[in-house]
Amino acid sequence: MPSGIIPSSTKYRSIFNHLNKPPSHFPPTPPLHSLCFLSLKLSLSSERNQFSSWALFFFLTPCPWILDFPLCLHFRIPISIYLYIKMKVATPRDSINRVFERVGFGGGGTTTTQKRCKYAIEDEENMELEQIGAERTKNVLILMSDTGGGHRASAEAIRDAFQIEYGDEYRIFVKDVWKEYTGWPLNDMEGQYKFMVKHVQLWKVAFHGTSPRWIHSAYLAAIAAFYAKEVEAGLMEYKPDIIISVHPLMQHIPLWVLKWQGLQKKVIFVTVITDLNTCHRTWFHPNVNRLYCPSEEVAKRALLDGLEESQIRVFGLPIRPTFCRAIISKDDLRVELEMDAELPAVLLMGGGEGMGPVKKTAKALGEFLFDKELEKPIGQLVIICGRNAELAATLQSLDWKIPVKVRGFEKQMQKWMGACDCIITKAGPGTIAEALIRGLPIILNDYIPGQEKGNVPYVVDNGAGVFTRSPKETARIVAEWFSTKTEERMRMSENALKLAQPDAVFDIVKDIHELACQRGPLSNIPYMLTSSFSSLIY
């Protein structure tokens, strides 16, 4: 039987063995279930059948919602046809060769030779240092994806904390390995995510439909069958001693690659969860060395999903060190940012893309924060429009009766939060954690179903804020906080500070450093092509 482009070794196939048994709760539909896994086996055995089996796999894989809503078949049919065509056109063979040329295998061109020389020189230098007693710089690879701004923000916070605490002892790489090394659909997760969150019900179905472990394990295993070779090549380029995942889809395939490489006991692999309360189950992988949870609620879910207490640490969400260590007074910040020194200020956030009811809320605030009887403002407004230049231009063109600052994409959020007295935002975990550190009462005006839904009760039940989708109700609450209910605002500010975990990012990197120290001096880890993948190249 031809080997094709999918590895057929016994070691590789063992990962799929657990898929041959249907879950105990799965309804009695043997033909559907059998065809689903037959498609996987076809893809393992024959290149000729690979693309059709991928389409068949997507079309036939049972999900809870497909059984309850047969009309979803109308979506699966065209998507399966598209998947067949896309896979047929975008075969990974060319991209695999491109990746291997990048890391120094195959091709034999000048670039490849330079790459080989580069790694040979680095390895020689490291070996020389080790021979005279100096410990080499450790490579840390942080795996992330720009599906939402929180993953990159957390990755960069961890990178900055490593540099502050340990300087040149660690070499940090923040990479979207999926985007840089693999093909469709993994290299376009950012676009797919943005499309789905704009169509909220589609994202809701995707989030909950893939939550059962046997479902997401099947999909991830199938994707691994197609792109594990390129992920392995990506790891080879950076040769990490420590891998940190800050994305729910960055555990399974890299861990499988480490297993195939025989490096599970040599490379430290940790997961840092960037969802504050409600998490997708793909975050919880039992083979990680450490799982860093932002809250006790997430830690409880991890225990229920099979992780041991010894693997779990609850430190909080990693936030940029500038938030943790900024010691500038509100008065000084207002002078620097050219804000009114006396009026209380509300910060209206539209996220990185400037989405949500920002314009309506801003207009309502403009009305409610102006005292018509005294004919003077009772507060001031700062609006962060993100990358939405059209929104910023529209708001700047309006006539305001109160002091208003309209900003685009901001990299100094710690200053704007430090200068304000409360915040209006959607329930993004990073923004919530930053607001808590600054002691800002929070008005949540929206959330993404799934991972952000649980953030609402986390804030409200702990007395750190309120939730309303109404722009006018939002403006009314702010006006009361700035006039007749200042005590309520101060009480929520105190509760926010109690929830805050400003040292979380430093606690995380210190714990990772301790893990590295427990393993002793790290030698050069022998990253190389595994025999199970050697048939993929030619």
Coordinates of C-alpha atoms in Angstrom, one line a residue:
M1 CA 0.0 0.0 0.0
P2 CA 1.5 3.4 -1.0
S3 CA 2.6 5.5 2.0
G4 CA 1.3 8.8 0.6
I5 CA 1.8 12.0 2.4
I6 CA 0.3 10.9 5.7
P7 CA 2.6 9.0 8.0
S8 CA 1.7 5.4 8.4
S9 CA 4.0 4.2 11.2
T10 CA 2.7 2.3 14.1
K11 CA 3.8 5.0 16.5
Y12 CA 1.9 7.6 14.7
R13 CA -1.3 5.5 14.3
S14 CA -1.4 4.8 18.0
I15 CA -2.6 8.3 18.6
F16 CA -5.8 7.6 16.7
N17 CA -6.5 4.2 18.4
H18 CA -8.7 5.8 21.0
L19 CA -10.9 7.3 18.2
N20 CA -12.0 3.8 17.1
K21 CA -14.3 3.5 20.1
P22 CA -17.4 5.8 20.1
P23 CA -18.2 7.6 23.4
S24 CA -20.6 5.9 25.7
H25 CA -23.1 8.8 25.4
F26 CA -23.1 8.8 21.6
P27 CA -26.5 7.9 20.1
P28 CA -26.8 4.6 18.3
T29 CA -25.9 5.5 14.7
P30 CA -23.3 2.9 13.8
P31 CA -23.1 3.7 10.0
L32 CA -22.5 7.4 10.6
H33 CA -19.9 6.7 13.2
S34 CA -18.1 4.1 11.2
L35 CA -18.0 6.2 8.1
C36 CA -16.6 9.1 10.1
F37 CA -13.6 7.1 11.3
L38 CA -13.3 5.3 8.0
S39 CA -12.5 8.6 6.4
L40 CA -9.6 9.1 8.9
K41 CA -8.2 5.7 8.2
L42 CA -8.4 6.3 4.4
S43 CA -6.4 9.5 4.9
L44 CA -3.8 7.5 6.8
S45 CA -3.4 4.8 4.1
S46 CA -3.6 6.5 0.8
E47 CA -2.7 9.9 -0.7
R48 CA -5.2 9.3 -3.4
N49 CA -8.0 9.2 -0.9
Q50 CA -6.8 12.0 1.4
F51 CA -8.7 15.0 0.1
S52 CA -12.0 13.2 -0.3
S53 CA -11.6 11.7 3.2
W54 CA -11.0 15.1 4.8
A55 CA -14.2 16.3 3.2
L56 CA -16.0 13.1 4.2
F57 CA -14.6 13.5 7.8
F58 CA -15.9 17.0 8.1
F59 CA -19.3 16.1 6.7
L60 CA -19.9 13.0 8.7
T61 CA -18.2 13.7 12.1
P62 CA -21.1 13.7 14.5
C63 CA -21.7 16.6 16.9
P64 CA -24.4 17.1 19.5
W65 CA -25.9 20.1 17.6
I66 CA -26.0 18.2 14.3
L67 CA -28.2 15.6 15.9
D68 CA -30.5 18.2 17.3
F69 CA -30.6 20.5 14.3
P70 CA -30.7 18.5 11.0
L71 CA -30.8 21.7 9.0
C72 CA -27.1 22.2 9.8
L73 CA -26.5 19.5 7.1
H74 CA -27.3 22.3 4.6
F75 CA -24.2 24.1 5.9
R76 CA -22.0 20.9 6.1
I77 CA -22.6 19.9 2.4
P78 CA -21.3 23.1 0.8
I79 CA -18.5 23.5 3.4
S80 CA -17.4 19.9 2.8
I81 CA -17.3 20.5 -1.0
Y82 CA -15.2 23.6 -0.3
L83 CA -12.9 21.7 2.0
Y84 CA -12.4 19.0 -0.7
I85 CA -11.5 21.7 -3.3
K86 CA -9.3 23.7 -0.9
M87 CA -7.3 20.6 0.2
K88 CA -7.0 19.4 -3.3
V89 CA -5.5 22.7 -4.5
A90 CA -3.5 23.5 -1.4
T91 CA -1.5 20.3 -1.0
P92 CA 1.0 20.6 1.8
R93 CA 3.9 19.0 -0.1
D94 CA 5.2 22.3 -1.5
S95 CA 4.8 24.1 1.8
I96 CA 6.5 21.3 3.6
N97 CA 9.5 21.6 1.3
R98 CA 9.5 25.4 1.8
V99 CA 9.6 25.0 5.5
F100 CA 12.4 22.4 5.4
E101 CA 14.5 24.7 3.3
R102 CA 13.8 27.4 5.9
V103 CA 15.2 25.2 8.7
G104 CA 18.1 23.7 6.7
F105 CA 16.8 20.5 5.1
G106 CA 16.4 19.6 1.5
G107 CA 16.8 21.8 -1.6
G108 CA 20.5 22.3 -1.3
G109 CA 20.4 26.0 -2.3
T110 CA 22.3 28.9 -0.9
T111 CA 19.7 29.7 1.7
T112 CA 19.8 26.2 3.0
T113 CA 23.6 26.2 3.2
Q114 CA 23.4 29.5 5.1
K115 CA 20.9 28.1 7.5
R116 CA 23.0 25.0 8.1
C117 CA 26.1 27.2 8.8
K118 CA 24.1 29.4 11.1
Y119 CA 23.0 26.5 13.3
A120 CA 26.4 24.9 13.2
I121 CA 28.1 28.0 14.4
E122 CA 25.5 28.5 17.2
D123 CA 25.8 25.0 18.3
E124 CA 29.6 25.2 18.3
E125 CA 29.5 28.4 20.4
N126 CA 27.1 26.8 22.9
M127 CA 29.2 23.7 23.2
E128 CA 32.3 25.8 23.8
L129 CA 30.6 27.7 26.6
E130 CA 29.5 24.5 28.2
Q131 CA 33.0 23.1 28.1
I132 CA 34.3 26.0 30.1
G133 CA 31.5 25.8 32.7
A134 CA 29.1 28.5 31.5
E135 CA 25.5 27.6 31.1
R136 CA 24.0 28.4 27.7
T137 CA 21.1 30.7 27.0
K138 CA 17.8 28.8 27.1
N139 CA 15.4 29.1 24.3
V140 CA 11.8 29.8 25.2
L141 CA 9.1 29.5 22.5
I142 CA 5.8 31.2 23.2
L143 CA 3.0 29.8 21.0
M144 CA 0.2 32.2 20.3
S145 CA -2.4 33.2 17.6
D146 CA -4.0 36.6 16.9
T147 CA -7.5 35.2 17.4
G148 CA -8.4 38.1 19.6
G149 CA -5.9 40.5 21.1
G150 CA -5.5 38.8 24.5
H151 CA -3.3 36.0 23.4
R152 CA -0.6 38.2 21.9
A153 CA -0.8 40.6 24.8
S154 CA -0.3 37.7 27.3
A155 CA 2.6 36.3 25.3
E156 CA 4.3 39.7 25.2
A157 CA 3.7 40.2 28.9
I158 CA 5.5 36.9 29.6
R159 CA 8.3 37.8 27.3
D160 CA 8.8 41.2 29.0
A161 CA 8.7 39.7 32.5
F162 CA 11.4 37.1 31.5
Q163 CA 13.6 39.9 30.3
I164 CA 13.0 42.0 33.4
E165 CA 13.7 39.1 35.8
Y166 CA 16.4 37.1 34.0
G167 CA 17.9 39.3 31.3
D168 CA 19.9 37.3 28.8
E169 CA 19.5 34.0 30.6
Y170 CA 16.5 33.3 28.3
R171 CA 16.1 33.9 24.6
I172 CA 12.4 34.5 24.0
F173 CA 10.5 33.8 20.7
V174 CA 6.8 34.8 20.4
K175 CA 5.5 33.0 17.3
D176 CA 2.3 32.0 15.6
V177 CA 3.7 28.7 14.4
W178 CA 0.4 27.9 12.7
K179 CA 0.4 31.0 10.6
E180 CA 4.2 30.9 9.7
Y181 CA 4.6 27.2 9.0
T182 CA 1.3 25.4 8.2
G183 CA -1.2 25.7 5.4
W184 CA -5.0 26.2 5.2
P185 CA -7.0 26.2 7.5
L186 CA -4.5 26.7 10.3
N187 CA -2.7 29.6 8.7
D188 CA -5.9 31.6 8.6
M189 CA -7.3 31.1 12.1
E190 CA -7.2 34.9 12.7
G191 CA -9.5 35.6 9.7
Q192 CA -11.8 32.7 10.5
Y193 CA -12.2 33.8 14.1
K194 CA -13.0 37.4 13.1
F195 CA -15.6 36.2 10.7
M196 CA -17.2 33.9 13.3
V197 CA -17.3 36.5 16.1
K198 CA -19.0 38.9 13.8
H199 CA -21.7 36.2 13.3
V200 CA -22.1 35.4 17.0
Q201 CA -24.4 32.4 16.6
L202 CA -21.9 30.7 14.4
W203 CA -19.2 31.2 17.0
K204 CA -21.5 30.0 19.7
V205 CA -22.2 26.8 17.8
A206 CA -18.5 26.3 17.1
F207 CA -17.5 26.9 20.7
H208 CA -20.0 24.5 22.3
G209 CA -20.1 22.0 19.5
T210 CA -16.4 21.3 19.8
S211 CA -16.3 21.3 23.6
P212 CA -16.6 17.5 24.2
R213 CA -13.2 16.0 24.3
W214 CA -13.8 13.2 21.9
I215 CA -15.0 15.7 19.2
H216 CA -12.1 18.2 19.4
S217 CA -9.6 15.3 19.9
A218 CA -10.8 13.8 16.6
Y219 CA -10.5 17.1 14.7
L220 CA -7.1 18.0 16.1
A221 CA -5.8 14.5 15.4
A222 CA -6.9 14.8 11.8
I223 CA -5.3 18.2 11.5
A224 CA -2.1 16.7 13.1
A225 CA -2.1 14.0 10.4
F226 CA -2.0 16.7 7.8
Y227 CA 0.3 19.4 9.3
A228 CA 2.4 17.8 12.1
K229 CA 5.4 17.6 9.8
E230 CA 5.4 21.4 9.4
V231 CA 4.9 22.1 13.1
E232 CA 7.8 19.8 13.8
A233 CA 9.9 21.8 11.4
G234 CA 8.9 25.0 13.1
L235 CA 10.0 23.6 16.5
M236 CA 13.3 22.6 14.9
E237 CA 14.0 26.1 13.8
Y238 CA 13.8 27.5 17.3
K239 CA 15.0 24.4 19.2
P240 CA 13.1 25.4 22.4
D241 CA 14.1 24.3 25.9
I242 CA 10.8 25.6 27.2
I243 CA 7.5 25.9 25.3
I244 CA 4.7 28.1 26.6
S245 CA 1.3 28.0 25.0
V246 CA -1.1 30.9 25.4
H247 CA -3.7 29.6 23.0
P248 CA -6.2 26.7 23.4
L249 CA -5.2 25.1 20.1
M250 CA -1.5 25.2 20.8
Q251 CA -1.3 22.2 23.1
H252 CA -2.2 19.0 21.4
I253 CA -0.1 19.0 18.2
P254 CA 3.1 20.4 19.7
L255 CA 2.9 17.8 22.5
W256 CA 2.3 15.0 20.0
V257 CA 5.4 16.3 18.1
L258 CA 7.5 16.2 21.3
K259 CA 6.3 12.7 21.9
W260 CA 7.3 11.6 18.4
Q261 CA 10.7 13.3 19.0
G262 CA 11.1 11.6 22.3
L263 CA 11.5 15.0 24.0
Q264 CA 8.6 15.0 26.4
K265 CA 10.9 14.6 29.4
K266 CA 13.5 17.0 28.1
V267 CA 11.4 20.0 26.9
I268 CA 9.3 21.9 29.5
F269 CA 5.8 22.5 28.2
V270 CA 3.5 24.8 30.1
T271 CA 0.1 26.3 29.3
V272 CA -1.0 29.8 30.4
I273 CA -4.8 30.1 30.2
T274 CA -5.8 33.6 29.0
D275 CA -9.6 33.2 29.6
L276 CA -10.6 34.6 32.9
N277 CA -13.5 32.3 33.9
T278 CA -15.2 30.3 31.0
C279 CA -12.7 28.2 29.1
H280 CA -12.9 25.9 26.2
R281 CA -11.8 22.3 27.1
T282 CA -8.9 22.4 24.6
W283 CA -7.0 24.4 27.2
F284 CA -6.8 21.4 29.4
H285 CA -4.2 18.8 28.3
P286 CA -3.0 16.2 30.9
N287 CA 0.6 16.0 29.6
V288 CA 1.6 19.6 30.3
N289 CA 4.2 20.2 33.0
R290 CA 2.3 23.1 34.4
L291 CA -1.1 24.7 33.8
Y292 CA -1.4 28.4 35.0
C293 CA -5.0 29.3 35.7
P294 CA -6.2 32.9 36.1
S295 CA -8.9 32.0 38.7
E296 CA -10.0 29.3 41.1
E297 CA -13.0 28.6 38.8
V298 CA -10.7 27.7 35.9
A299 CA -8.6 25.5 38.2
K300 CA -11.7 23.5 39.3
R301 CA -12.5 22.9 35.7
A302 CA -9.0 21.7 35.0
L303 CA -9.2 19.2 37.9
L304 CA -12.5 17.9 36.5
D305 CA -10.8 17.5 33.1
G306 CA -8.2 15.2 34.4
L307 CA -5.2 17.3 35.5
E308 CA -3.5 16.7 38.8
E309 CA -3.3 19.3 41.6
S310 CA 0.5 19.2 41.3
Q311 CA 0.2 20.5 37.7
I312 CA -2.0 23.5 38.5
R313 CA -1.0 26.9 39.7
V314 CA -3.5 29.8 40.2
F315 CA -1.6 33.1 39.8
G316 CA -4.0 35.2 37.7
L317 CA -3.9 36.6 34.2
P318 CA -0.5 37.7 32.8
I319 CA -0.7 41.4 32.3
R320 CA 2.1 43.7 30.9
P321 CA 4.6 44.6 33.6
T322 CA 4.0 48.3 32.9
F323 CA 0.6 47.8 34.6
C324 CA 2.2 46.1 37.6
R325 CA 5.0 48.5 38.3
A326 CA 3.7 51.9 37.1
I327 CA 3.8 54.3 40.1
I328 CA 2.5 57.6 38.6
S329 CA -0.2 59.6 40.4
K330 CA -3.5 60.3 38.7
D331 CA -2.9 64.0 38.9
D332 CA 0.5 63.7 37.1
L333 CA -1.1 61.5 34.5
R334 CA -3.9 64.0 33.8
V335 CA -1.3 66.7 33.3
E336 CA 0.7 64.5 30.9
L337 CA -2.4 63.5 29.0
E338 CA -3.8 67.0 28.9
M339 CA -7.0 66.1 30.7
D340 CA -9.2 68.2 33.1
A341 CA -7.6 68.0 36.5
E342 CA -10.8 68.2 38.5
L343 CA -13.6 66.4 36.6
P344 CA -14.0 62.6 37.1
A345 CA -13.3 60.7 33.9
V346 CA -14.9 57.7 32.3
L347 CA -12.9 55.5 29.8
L348 CA -14.9 54.1 26.9
M349 CA -13.2 51.1 25.2
G350 CA -14.0 49.8 21.8
G351 CA -11.3 47.1 21.8
G352 CA -8.5 46.8 19.3
E353 CA -10.9 46.9 16.3
G354 CA -13.2 49.6 17.8
M355 CA -16.2 47.4 17.8
G356 CA -19.4 47.5 19.8
P357 CA -21.9 50.3 20.6
V358 CA -19.1 52.9 21.0
K359 CA -20.8 55.7 19.1
K360 CA -24.2 55.4 20.7
T361 CA -22.7 55.1 24.2
A362 CA -20.4 58.1 23.6
K363 CA -23.4 60.3 22.5
A364 CA -25.4 59.2 25.6
L365 CA -22.5 60.0 27.9
G366 CA -22.2 63.4 26.2
E367 CA -25.8 64.1 27.2
F368 CA -25.9 62.6 30.7
L369 CA -22.6 64.1 31.9
F370 CA -23.7 67.6 31.2
D371 CA -25.8 69.3 33.9
K372 CA -28.4 71.3 32.0
E373 CA -29.5 73.3 35.1
L374 CA -26.0 74.4 36.0
E375 CA -24.9 74.4 32.3
K376 CA -21.6 72.7 33.0
P377 CA -20.2 69.2 32.7
I378 CA -20.1 66.8 35.7
G379 CA -17.5 64.5 34.1
Q380 CA -15.2 64.0 31.1
L381 CA -14.9 61.2 28.6
V382 CA -11.9 59.3 27.0
I383 CA -12.8 57.1 24.0
I384 CA -10.4 54.5 22.6
C385 CA -11.4 53.6 19.1
G386 CA -8.6 51.1 18.3
R387 CA -7.9 50.6 14.6
N388 CA -11.3 51.9 13.6
A389 CA -10.2 55.2 12.0
E390 CA -13.6 55.9 10.6
L391 CA -15.2 55.8 14.1
A392 CA -12.5 58.0 15.5
A393 CA -13.0 60.6 12.7
T394 CA -16.8 60.5 13.2
L395 CA -16.5 61.1 17.0
Q396 CA -13.9 63.9 16.5
S397 CA -16.3 65.7 14.2
L398 CA -19.1 65.9 16.8
D399 CA -19.8 69.0 18.9
W400 CA -19.3 68.0 22.6
K401 CA -20.6 69.8 25.6
I402 CA -18.2 68.0 27.9
P403 CA -14.4 67.5 27.7
V404 CA -13.7 64.5 25.3
K405 CA -10.5 62.8 24.2
V406 CA -10.8 60.6 21.1
R407 CA -7.9 58.2 20.7
G408 CA -7.0 55.5 18.1
F409 CA -5.0 52.3 18.9
E410 CA -3.2 52.9 22.2
K411 CA -0.1 51.2 23.5
Q412 CA -0.1 53.2 26.7
M413 CA -3.3 52.0 28.2
Q414 CA -1.9 51.9 31.7
K415 CA -1.7 55.7 31.6
W416 CA -5.2 56.2 30.3
M417 CA -6.7 53.8 32.9
G418 CA -4.6 55.4 35.6
A419 CA -6.1 58.8 34.7
C420 CA -9.7 57.7 34.7
D421 CA -12.2 56.8 37.5
C422 CA -14.3 54.0 35.8
I423 CA -14.4 52.1 32.5
I424 CA -16.9 50.9 30.0
T425 CA -15.9 47.8 27.9
K426 CA -16.9 44.5 26.6
A427 CA -16.0 41.5 28.8
G428 CA -12.5 40.8 27.4
P429 CA -10.4 39.1 30.0
G430 CA -7.3 41.2 29.5
T431 CA -9.1 44.6 29.7
I432 CA -10.9 43.4 32.8
A433 CA -7.7 42.3 34.5
E434 CA -6.0 45.6 33.7
A435 CA -9.0 47.6 35.0
L436 CA -9.0 45.6 38.3
I437 CA -5.3 46.4 38.8
R438 CA -6.1 50.1 38.4
G439 CA -9.1 49.8 40.7
L440 CA -11.6 50.9 38.1
P441 CA -15.3 50.1 38.5
I442 CA -16.4 48.3 35.4
I443 CA -19.5 48.6 33.2
L444 CA -19.6 45.6 30.9
N445 CA -21.7 46.3 27.8
D446 CA -21.2 43.1 25.7
Y447 CA -19.4 39.8 25.6
I448 CA -18.5 37.1 23.1
P449 CA -20.5 33.9 23.7
G450 CA -18.4 31.1 25.1
Q451 CA -15.1 32.2 26.5
E452 CA -16.3 35.7 27.6
K453 CA -19.7 34.9 29.0
G454 CA -18.4 33.8 32.4
N455 CA -16.4 37.0 32.8
V456 CA -19.7 38.9 33.4
P457 CA -20.7 37.1 36.7
Y458 CA -17.0 37.2 37.7
V459 CA -17.1 41.0 37.7
V460 CA -20.7 41.5 38.9
D461 CA -20.8 38.8 41.6
N462 CA -17.6 40.1 43.1
G463 CA -19.0 43.6 43.3
A464 CA -16.5 45.2 40.9
G465 CA -19.0 46.3 38.3
V466 CA -22.3 46.0 36.5
F467 CA -23.6 44.7 33.2
T468 CA -25.9 46.4 30.7
R469 CA -26.2 46.5 26.9
S470 CA -28.2 49.8 26.9
P471 CA -26.1 52.9 26.0
K472 CA -28.5 55.1 27.9
E473 CA -28.5 52.9 31.0
T474 CA -24.7 52.9 30.8
A475 CA -24.6 56.7 30.7
R476 CA -27.1 57.0 33.5
I477 CA -25.0 54.8 35.8
V478 CA -21.8 56.8 35.1
A479 CA -23.7 60.1 35.8
E480 CA -24.8 58.7 39.1
W481 CA -21.3 57.5 40.0
F482 CA -20.0 61.0 39.3
S483 CA -22.7 62.8 41.3
T484 CA -25.1 61.1 43.8
K485 CA -23.6 57.6 44.1
T486 CA -19.9 58.3 44.5
E487 CA -19.8 56.0 47.6
E488 CA -21.0 53.1 45.4
R489 CA -18.2 53.9 42.9
M490 CA -15.6 54.0 45.6
R491 CA -16.9 50.6 47.1
M492 CA -16.6 49.0 43.6
S493 CA -13.1 50.4 43.2
E494 CA -12.1 48.7 46.5
N495 CA -13.6 45.4 45.4
A496 CA -11.8 45.7 42.1
L497 CA -8.4 46.1 43.8
K498 CA -9.2 43.0 46.0
L499 CA -9.7 40.9 42.8
A500 CA -6.6 42.3 41.1
Q501 CA -3.5 40.1 40.7
P502 CA -0.8 42.5 39.5
D503 CA 2.1 40.2 40.1
A504 CA 0.6 37.2 38.1
V505 CA 3.0 37.5 35.2
F506 CA 6.1 37.6 37.4
D507 CA 4.8 34.6 39.5
I508 CA 4.3 32.7 36.3
V509 CA 7.9 33.3 34.9
K510 CA 9.4 32.6 38.3
D511 CA 7.6 29.3 38.5
I512 CA 8.8 28.4 35.0
H513 CA 12.3 29.3 35.9
E514 CA 12.1 27.0 39.0
L515 CA 10.9 24.2 36.7
A516 CA 14.0 24.8 34.5
C517 CA 16.3 24.8 37.5
Q518 CA 14.8 21.5 38.8
R519 CA 15.9 19.9 35.6
G520 CA 19.4 21.1 36.1
P521 CA 21.7 22.5 33.3
L522 CA 19.9 22.1 30.0
S523 CA 22.0 20.4 27.3
N524 CA 21.6 20.8 23.6
I525 CA 18.3 19.1 22.9
P526 CA 18.6 16.9 19.8
Y527 CA 15.8 18.2 17.6
M528 CA 15.9 16.1 14.4
L529 CA 13.5 14.6 11.9
T530 CA 11.7 11.6 13.4
S531 CA 11.6 8.5 11.4
S532 CA 7.8 8.5 11.4
F533 CA 7.9 11.6 9.2
S534 CA 10.9 10.9 6.9
S535 CA 8.6 9.5 4.2
L536 CA 6.8 12.9 3.9
I537 CA 9.6 14.8 2.1
Y538 CA 9.9 12.8 -1.1

